[in-house]
Short mmCIF file of C-alpha atoms in Angstrom, two decimals:
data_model
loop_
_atom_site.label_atom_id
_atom_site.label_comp_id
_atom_site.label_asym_id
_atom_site.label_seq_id
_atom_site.Cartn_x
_atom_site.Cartn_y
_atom_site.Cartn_z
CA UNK P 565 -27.90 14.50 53.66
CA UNK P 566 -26.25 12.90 56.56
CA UNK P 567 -23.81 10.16 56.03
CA UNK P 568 -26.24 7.59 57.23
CA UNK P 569 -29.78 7.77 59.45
CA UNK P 570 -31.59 5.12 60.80
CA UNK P 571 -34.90 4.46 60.13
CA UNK P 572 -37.61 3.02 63.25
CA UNK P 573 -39.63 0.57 61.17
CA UNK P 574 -37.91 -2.76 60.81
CA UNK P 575 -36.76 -3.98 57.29
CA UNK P 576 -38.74 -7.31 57.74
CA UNK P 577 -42.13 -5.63 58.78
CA UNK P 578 -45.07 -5.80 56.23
CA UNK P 579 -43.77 -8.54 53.91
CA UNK P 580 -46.35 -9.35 51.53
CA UNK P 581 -48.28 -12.47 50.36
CA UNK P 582 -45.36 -14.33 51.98
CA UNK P 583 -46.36 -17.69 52.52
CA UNK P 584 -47.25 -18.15 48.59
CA UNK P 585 -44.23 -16.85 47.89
CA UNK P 586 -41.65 -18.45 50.30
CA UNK P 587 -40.74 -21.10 48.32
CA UNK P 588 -37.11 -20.30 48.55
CA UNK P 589 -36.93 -20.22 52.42
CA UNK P 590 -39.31 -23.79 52.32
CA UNK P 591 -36.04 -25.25 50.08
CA UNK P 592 -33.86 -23.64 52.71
CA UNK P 593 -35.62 -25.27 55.84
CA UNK P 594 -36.71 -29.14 54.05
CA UNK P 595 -33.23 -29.63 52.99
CA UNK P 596 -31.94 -29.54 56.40
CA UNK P 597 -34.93 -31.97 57.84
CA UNK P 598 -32.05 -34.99 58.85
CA UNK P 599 -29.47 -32.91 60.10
CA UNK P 600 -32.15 -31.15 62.17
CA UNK P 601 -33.05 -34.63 63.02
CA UNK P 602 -29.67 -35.81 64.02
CA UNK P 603 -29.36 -32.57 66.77
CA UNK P 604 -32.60 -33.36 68.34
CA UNK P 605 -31.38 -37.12 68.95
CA UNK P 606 -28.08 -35.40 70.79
CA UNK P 607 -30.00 -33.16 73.15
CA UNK P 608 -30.46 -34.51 76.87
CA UNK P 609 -33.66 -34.65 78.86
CA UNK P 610 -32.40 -30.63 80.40
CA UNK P 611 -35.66 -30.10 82.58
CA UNK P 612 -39.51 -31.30 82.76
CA UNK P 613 -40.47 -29.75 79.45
CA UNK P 614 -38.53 -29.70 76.04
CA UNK P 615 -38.91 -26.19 74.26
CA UNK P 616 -37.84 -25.55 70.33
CA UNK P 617 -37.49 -21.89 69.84
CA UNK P 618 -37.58 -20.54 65.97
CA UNK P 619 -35.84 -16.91 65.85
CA UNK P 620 -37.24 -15.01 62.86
CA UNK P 621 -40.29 -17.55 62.42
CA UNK P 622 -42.15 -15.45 59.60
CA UNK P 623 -45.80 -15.77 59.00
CA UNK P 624 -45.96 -18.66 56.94
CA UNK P 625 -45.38 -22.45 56.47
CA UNK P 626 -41.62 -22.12 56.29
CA UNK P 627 -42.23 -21.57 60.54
CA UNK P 628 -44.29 -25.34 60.81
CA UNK P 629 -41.41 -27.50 58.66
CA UNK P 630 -38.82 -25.85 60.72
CA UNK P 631 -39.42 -27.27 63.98
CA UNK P 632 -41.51 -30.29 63.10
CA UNK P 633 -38.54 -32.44 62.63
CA UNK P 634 -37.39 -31.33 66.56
CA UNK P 635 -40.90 -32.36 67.99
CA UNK P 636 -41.38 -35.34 65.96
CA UNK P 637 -37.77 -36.43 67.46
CA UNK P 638 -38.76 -35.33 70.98
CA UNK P 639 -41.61 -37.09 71.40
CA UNK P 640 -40.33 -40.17 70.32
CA UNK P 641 -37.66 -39.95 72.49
CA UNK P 642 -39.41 -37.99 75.73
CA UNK P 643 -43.02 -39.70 75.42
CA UNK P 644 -44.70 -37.96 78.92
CA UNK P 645 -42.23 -35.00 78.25
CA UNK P 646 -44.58 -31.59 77.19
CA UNK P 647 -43.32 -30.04 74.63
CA UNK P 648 -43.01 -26.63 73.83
CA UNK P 649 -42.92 -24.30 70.60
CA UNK P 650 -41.58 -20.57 70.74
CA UNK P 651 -42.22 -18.69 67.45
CA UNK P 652 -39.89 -15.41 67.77
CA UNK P 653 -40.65 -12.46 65.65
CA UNK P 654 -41.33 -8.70 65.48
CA UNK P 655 -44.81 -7.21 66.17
CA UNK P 656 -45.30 -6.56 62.31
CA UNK P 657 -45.29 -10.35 61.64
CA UNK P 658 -48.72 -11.70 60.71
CA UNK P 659 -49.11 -13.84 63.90
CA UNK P 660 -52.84 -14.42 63.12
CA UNK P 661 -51.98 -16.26 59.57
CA UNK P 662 -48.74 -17.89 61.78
CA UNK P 663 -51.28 -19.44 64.20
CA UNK P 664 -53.87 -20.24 61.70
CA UNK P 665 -51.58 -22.34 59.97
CA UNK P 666 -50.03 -23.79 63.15
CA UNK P 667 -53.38 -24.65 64.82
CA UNK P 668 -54.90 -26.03 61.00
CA UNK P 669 -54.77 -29.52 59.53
CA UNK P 670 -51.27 -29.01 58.01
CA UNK P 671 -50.02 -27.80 61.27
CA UNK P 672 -47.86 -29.54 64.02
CA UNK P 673 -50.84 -29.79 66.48
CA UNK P 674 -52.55 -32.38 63.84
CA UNK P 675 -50.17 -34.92 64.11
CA UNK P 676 -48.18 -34.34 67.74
CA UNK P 677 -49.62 -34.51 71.19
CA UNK P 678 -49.10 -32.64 74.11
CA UNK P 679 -47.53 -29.64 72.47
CA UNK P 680 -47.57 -25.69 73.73
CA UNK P 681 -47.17 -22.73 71.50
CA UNK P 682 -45.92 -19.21 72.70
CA UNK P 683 -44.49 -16.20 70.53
CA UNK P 684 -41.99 -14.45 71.90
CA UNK P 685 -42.47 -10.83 70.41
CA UNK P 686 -39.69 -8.85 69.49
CA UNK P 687 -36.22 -8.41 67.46
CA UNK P 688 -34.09 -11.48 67.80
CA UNK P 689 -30.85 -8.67 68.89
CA UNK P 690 -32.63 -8.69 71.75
CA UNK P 691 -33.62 -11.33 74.72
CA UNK P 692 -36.39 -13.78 73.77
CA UNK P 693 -36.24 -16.45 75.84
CA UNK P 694 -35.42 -16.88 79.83
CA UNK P 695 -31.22 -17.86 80.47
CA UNK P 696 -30.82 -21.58 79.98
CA UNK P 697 -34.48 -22.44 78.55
CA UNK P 698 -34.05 -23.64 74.80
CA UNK P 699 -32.94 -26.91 74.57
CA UNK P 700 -33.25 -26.59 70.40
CA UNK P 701 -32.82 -23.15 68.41
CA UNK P 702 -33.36 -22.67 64.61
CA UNK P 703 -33.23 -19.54 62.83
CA UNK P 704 -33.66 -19.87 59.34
CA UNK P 705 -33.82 -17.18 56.22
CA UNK P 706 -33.48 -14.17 58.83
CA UNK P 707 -30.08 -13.64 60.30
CA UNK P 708 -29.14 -11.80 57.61
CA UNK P 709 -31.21 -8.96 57.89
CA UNK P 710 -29.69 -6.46 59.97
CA UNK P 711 -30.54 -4.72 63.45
CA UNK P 712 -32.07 -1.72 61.73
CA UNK P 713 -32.55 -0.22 58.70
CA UNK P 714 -29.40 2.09 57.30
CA UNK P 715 -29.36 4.87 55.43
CA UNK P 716 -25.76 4.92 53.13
CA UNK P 717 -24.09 7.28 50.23
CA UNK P 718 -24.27 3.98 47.48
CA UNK P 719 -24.64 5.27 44.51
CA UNK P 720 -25.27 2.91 41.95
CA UNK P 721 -25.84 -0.30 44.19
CA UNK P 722 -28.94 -1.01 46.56
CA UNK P 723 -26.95 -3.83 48.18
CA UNK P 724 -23.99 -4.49 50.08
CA UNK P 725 -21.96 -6.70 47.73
CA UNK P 726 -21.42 -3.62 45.41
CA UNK P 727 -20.92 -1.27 48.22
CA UNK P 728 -17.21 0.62 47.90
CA UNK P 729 -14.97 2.23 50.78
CA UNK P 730 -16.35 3.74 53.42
CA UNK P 731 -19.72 2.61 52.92
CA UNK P 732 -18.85 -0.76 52.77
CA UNK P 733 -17.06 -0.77 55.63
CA UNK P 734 -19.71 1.10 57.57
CA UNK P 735 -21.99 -2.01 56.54
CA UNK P 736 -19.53 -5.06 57.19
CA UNK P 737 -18.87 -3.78 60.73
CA UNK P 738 -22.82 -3.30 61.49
CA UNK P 739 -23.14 -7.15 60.41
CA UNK P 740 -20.07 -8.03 62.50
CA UNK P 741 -21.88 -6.34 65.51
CA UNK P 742 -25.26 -7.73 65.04
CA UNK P 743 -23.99 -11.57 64.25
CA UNK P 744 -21.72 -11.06 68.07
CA UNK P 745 -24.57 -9.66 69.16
CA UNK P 746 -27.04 -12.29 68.00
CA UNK P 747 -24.56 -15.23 69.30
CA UNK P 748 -24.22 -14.21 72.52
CA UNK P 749 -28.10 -13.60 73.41
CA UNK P 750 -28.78 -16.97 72.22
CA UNK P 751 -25.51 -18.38 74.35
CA UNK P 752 -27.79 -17.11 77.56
CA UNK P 753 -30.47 -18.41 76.80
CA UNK P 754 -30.01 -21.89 75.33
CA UNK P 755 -29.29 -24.70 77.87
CA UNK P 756 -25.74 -26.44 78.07
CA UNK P 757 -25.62 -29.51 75.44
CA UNK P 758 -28.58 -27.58 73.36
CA UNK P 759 -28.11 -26.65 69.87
CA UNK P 760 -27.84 -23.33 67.60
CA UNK P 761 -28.77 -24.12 64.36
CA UNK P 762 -28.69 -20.87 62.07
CA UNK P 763 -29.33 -21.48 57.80
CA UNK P 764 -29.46 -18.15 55.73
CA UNK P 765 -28.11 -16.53 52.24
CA UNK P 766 -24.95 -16.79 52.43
CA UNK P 767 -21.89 -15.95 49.81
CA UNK P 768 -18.78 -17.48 48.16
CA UNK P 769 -15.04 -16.19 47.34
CA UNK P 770 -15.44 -15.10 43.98
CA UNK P 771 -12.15 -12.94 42.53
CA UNK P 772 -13.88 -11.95 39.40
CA UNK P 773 -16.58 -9.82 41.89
CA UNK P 774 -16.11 -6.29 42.96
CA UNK P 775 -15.49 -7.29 46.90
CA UNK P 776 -13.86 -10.71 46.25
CA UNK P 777 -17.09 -12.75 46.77
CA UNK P 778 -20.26 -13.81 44.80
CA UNK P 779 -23.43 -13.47 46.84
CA UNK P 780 -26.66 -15.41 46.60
CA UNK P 781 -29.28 -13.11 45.19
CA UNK P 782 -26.46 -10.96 42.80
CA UNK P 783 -28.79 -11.30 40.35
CA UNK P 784 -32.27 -10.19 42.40
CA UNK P 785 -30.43 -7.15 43.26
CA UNK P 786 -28.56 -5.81 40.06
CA UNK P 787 -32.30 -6.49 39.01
CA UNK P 788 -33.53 -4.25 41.54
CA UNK P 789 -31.40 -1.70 41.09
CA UNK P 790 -31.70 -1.57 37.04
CA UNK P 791 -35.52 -1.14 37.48
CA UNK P 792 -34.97 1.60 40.63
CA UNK P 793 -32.21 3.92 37.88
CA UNK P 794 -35.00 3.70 35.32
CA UNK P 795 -37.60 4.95 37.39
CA UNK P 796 -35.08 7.84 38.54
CA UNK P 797 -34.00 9.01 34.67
CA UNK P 798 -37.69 8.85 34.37
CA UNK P 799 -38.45 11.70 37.14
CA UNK P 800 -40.27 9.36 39.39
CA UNK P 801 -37.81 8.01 41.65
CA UNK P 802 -35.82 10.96 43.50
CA UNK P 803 -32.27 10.01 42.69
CA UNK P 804 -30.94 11.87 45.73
CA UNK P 805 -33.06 9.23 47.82
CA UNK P 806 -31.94 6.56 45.46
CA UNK P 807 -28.35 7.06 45.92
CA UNK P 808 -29.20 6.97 49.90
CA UNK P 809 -30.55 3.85 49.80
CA UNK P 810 -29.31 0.14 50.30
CA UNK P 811 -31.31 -2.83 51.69
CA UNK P 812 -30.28 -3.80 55.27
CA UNK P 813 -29.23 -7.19 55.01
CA UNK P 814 -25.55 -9.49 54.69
CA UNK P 815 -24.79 -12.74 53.74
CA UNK P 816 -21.60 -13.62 55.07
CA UNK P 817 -18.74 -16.20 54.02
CA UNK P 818 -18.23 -18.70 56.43
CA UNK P 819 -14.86 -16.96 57.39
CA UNK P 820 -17.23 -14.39 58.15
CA UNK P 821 -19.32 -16.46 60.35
CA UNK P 822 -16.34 -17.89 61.82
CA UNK P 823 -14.02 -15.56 62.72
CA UNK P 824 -16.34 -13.38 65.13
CA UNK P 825 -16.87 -16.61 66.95
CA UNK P 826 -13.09 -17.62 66.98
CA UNK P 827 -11.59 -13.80 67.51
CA UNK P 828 -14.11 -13.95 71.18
CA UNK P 829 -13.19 -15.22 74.23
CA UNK P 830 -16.59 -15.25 75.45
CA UNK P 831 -18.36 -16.97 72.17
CA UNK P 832 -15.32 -19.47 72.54
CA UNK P 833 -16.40 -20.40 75.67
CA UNK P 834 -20.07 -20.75 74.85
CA UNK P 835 -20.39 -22.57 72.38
CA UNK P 836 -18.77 -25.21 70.15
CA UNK P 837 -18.35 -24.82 66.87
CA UNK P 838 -20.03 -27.82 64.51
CA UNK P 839 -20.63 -26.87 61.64
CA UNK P 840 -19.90 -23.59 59.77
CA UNK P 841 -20.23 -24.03 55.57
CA UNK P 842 -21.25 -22.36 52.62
CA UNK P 843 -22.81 -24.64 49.85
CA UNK P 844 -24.48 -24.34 46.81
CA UNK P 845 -28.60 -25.02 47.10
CA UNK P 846 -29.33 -28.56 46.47
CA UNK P 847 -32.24 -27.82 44.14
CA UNK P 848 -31.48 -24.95 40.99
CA UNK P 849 -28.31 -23.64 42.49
CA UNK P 850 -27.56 -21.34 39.70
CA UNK P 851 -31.32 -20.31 39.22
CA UNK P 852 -33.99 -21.20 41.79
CA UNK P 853 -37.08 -20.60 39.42
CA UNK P 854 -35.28 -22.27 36.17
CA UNK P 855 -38.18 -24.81 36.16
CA UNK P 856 -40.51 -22.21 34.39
CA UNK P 857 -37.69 -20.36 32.11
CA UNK P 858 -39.30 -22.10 29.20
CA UNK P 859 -42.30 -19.66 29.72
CA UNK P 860 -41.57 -16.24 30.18
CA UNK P 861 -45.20 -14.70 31.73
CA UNK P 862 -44.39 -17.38 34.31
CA UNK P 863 -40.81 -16.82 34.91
CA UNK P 864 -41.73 -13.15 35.25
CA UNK P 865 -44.22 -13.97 37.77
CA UNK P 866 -42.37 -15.93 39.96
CA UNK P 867 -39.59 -13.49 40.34
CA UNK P 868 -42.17 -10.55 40.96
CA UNK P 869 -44.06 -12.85 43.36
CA UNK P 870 -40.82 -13.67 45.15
CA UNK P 871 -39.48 -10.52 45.64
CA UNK P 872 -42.20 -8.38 46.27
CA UNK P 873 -42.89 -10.52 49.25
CA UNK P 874 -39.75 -10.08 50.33
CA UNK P 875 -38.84 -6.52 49.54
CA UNK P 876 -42.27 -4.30 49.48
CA UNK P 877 -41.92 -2.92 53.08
CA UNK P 878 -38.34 -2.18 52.32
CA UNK P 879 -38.42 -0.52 49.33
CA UNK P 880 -41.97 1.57 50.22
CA UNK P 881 -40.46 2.65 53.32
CA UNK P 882 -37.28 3.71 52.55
CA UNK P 883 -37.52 4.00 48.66
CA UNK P 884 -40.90 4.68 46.99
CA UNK P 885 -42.44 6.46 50.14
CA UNK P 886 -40.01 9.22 50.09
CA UNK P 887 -40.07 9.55 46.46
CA UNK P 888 -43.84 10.58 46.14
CA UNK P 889 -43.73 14.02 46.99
CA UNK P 890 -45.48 14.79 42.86
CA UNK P 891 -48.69 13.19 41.71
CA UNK P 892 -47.57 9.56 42.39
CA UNK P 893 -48.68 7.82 44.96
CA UNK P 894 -46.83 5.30 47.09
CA UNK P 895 -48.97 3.00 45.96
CA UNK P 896 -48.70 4.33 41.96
CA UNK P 897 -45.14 3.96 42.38
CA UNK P 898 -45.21 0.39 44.06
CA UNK P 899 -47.56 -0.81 40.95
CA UNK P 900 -44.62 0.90 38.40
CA UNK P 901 -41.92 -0.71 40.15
CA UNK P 902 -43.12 -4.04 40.08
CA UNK P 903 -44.39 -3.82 36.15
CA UNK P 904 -41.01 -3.00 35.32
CA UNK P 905 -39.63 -5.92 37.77
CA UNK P 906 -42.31 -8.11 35.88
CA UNK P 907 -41.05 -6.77 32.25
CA UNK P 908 -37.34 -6.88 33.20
CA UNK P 909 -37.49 -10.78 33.89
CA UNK P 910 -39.84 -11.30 30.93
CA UNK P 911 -37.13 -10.38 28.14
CA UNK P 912 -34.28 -10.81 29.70
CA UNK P 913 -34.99 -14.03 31.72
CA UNK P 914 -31.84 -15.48 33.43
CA UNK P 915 -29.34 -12.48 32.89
CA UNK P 916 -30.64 -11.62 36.99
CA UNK P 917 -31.34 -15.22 37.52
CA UNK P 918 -31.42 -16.01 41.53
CA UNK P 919 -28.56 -17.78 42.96
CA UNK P 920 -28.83 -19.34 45.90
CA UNK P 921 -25.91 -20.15 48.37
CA UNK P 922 -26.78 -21.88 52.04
CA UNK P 923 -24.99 -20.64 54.79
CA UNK P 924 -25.36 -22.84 57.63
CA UNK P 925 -24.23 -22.67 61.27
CA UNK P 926 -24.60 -25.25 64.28
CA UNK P 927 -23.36 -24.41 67.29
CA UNK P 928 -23.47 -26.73 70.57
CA UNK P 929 -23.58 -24.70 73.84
CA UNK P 930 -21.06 -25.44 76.54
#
């Protein structure tokens, strides 16, 4: 097998059930409301229209509550101004349940006047937007998933905060890359005075873990990969593919958020830097679904729910999919995976438990 291979499917395609089970990425988005609030109140009057942009929007109602606040700030501020909505995504999102939800009672339409939606189709490490056209950006729950899918020698981890020597190397300068990358398309295309304001997974300096820092999710992932070796012993998992595989994705430190931007004369020109932090979740820092720990079935489900919606394109694609060369189908496999997911959380409850760091970024642009 070759050191690593990229796959063409994107790791964010095909998420299922999402919006029923985005309750992590709603806590992400509401608990930045004021501070989103705050920027919108600093932007200038840049042109005849005002346009929000939301990289990474997602299919659900996690893409509404992230650029309410902006318009609701906007048109108190700019009454005759129009106002303009870009949702940014990848052709696999499910734009049809985005705009059913934008255009229904809950949606911003309902209670704002005068208001134009696009999409802007595509992968946000490319152009979305015209040069100097955004007066807000958000990007929220998505940064951290990579520019393409990578296949690495891990054996024993499906993640990159286990990920040893060359491999993890391989990985941290991909996420380098993409973040540059990613900063300086949205430096072109925001106006000067607008905002960047970026919130993902992010991770902590932790001495007592393998790579010097704890990262939110540890716990979804050593999960993950416990179910994924037991399935391989088992003969129904290839373990050659196993070892191969690791889910495309980084959350960074803020020195790892930071220094790209500092180390670059041309990000250091573009933008300045506001904010760059790592802090614990407001809400069930140390385990996001402790609420229902005091009933296992439900526990269970919530972490199954969560993940799968998540994590079902990734691991069919580059997991289950090339494992089902016997009698089990894809689709066999997917249902034996997620049993075991659903048993694994069941009896042993918060030994995987989800912990949730926010990364969050605001940038101004020169």
């Amino acid at each position: 097998m070759p050191k690593h291979s990229l796959e063409t499917r994107k790791s964010t395609e095909r998420m299922v059930d999402y919006d029923r089970h985005s309750s992590a990425q709603q806590s992400i988005i509401s608990s930045h409301d004021a501070r989103i609030r705050e920027l919108a109140r600093q932007v200038g009057r840049g042109g005849r229209e005002m346009r929000v942009m939301d990289y990474g929007c997602g299919p659900g109602t996690s893409a509404i509550i992230a650029v309410r606040p902006a318009l609701e700030v906007f048109r108190a501020r700019f009454h005759d101004a129009p106002l303009v909505v870009c949702h940014a995504d990848q052709p696999g999102n499910d734009w049809n349940a985005l705009f059913g939800l934008v255009y229904g009672p809950t949606g911003y339409h309902a209670g704002i006047d005068n208001v134009r939606t696009e999409a802007s189709i595509g992968s946000f490490y490319e152009r979305m937007a015209d040069d100097s056209s955004v007066d807000l950006a958000t990007c929220f729950a998505a940064s951290h998933w990579l520019s393409r899918a990578v296949r690495l020698q891990s054996p024993g981890t499906v993640w990159f905060a286990d990920l040893q020597g060359d491999a993890r190397q391989e990985m941290a300068e991909l996420a380098r890359r993409d973040w540059m990358n990613f900063l300086r398309l949205r430096a072109r295309e925001l106006k000067p005075g607008g905002f960047l304001f970026v919130s993902t997974l992010g991770s902590i300096p932790d001495g007592a873990e393998r790579n010097g820092a704890a990262a939110s999710g540890r716990g979804i992932y050593r999960a993950l990969q416990v179910v994924a070796e037991s399935m391989a012993r088992d003969g129904l998992i290839d373990a050659d593919v196993l070892d191969g595989f690791v889910f495309s994705l980084w959350f960074p430190t803020a020195e790892e958020a930071r220094s790209p931007i500092e180390g670059d004369d041309d990000l250091l020109l573009s933008f300045e830097i506001v904010t760059i932090e790592v802090t614990p979740a407001p809400h069930n820092p140390t385990d996001f679904f402790a609420g229902l720990s005091s009933d296992p079935e439900k526990y269970a489900n919530a972490y199954t729910g969560y993940i799968r919606a998540f994590a079902d394109s990734t691991l069919r694609t580059q997991l289950l999919a090339p494992s089902a060369t016997g009698p089990q189908s894809e689709d066999g496999l997917a249902d034996e995976f997620y049993r075991r997911l659903h048993d694994l959380y069941q009896t042993r409850l918060s030994e995987f438990a989800f912990e949730l760091w926010h990364l969050t970024v605001i940038l101004r642009k020169m």
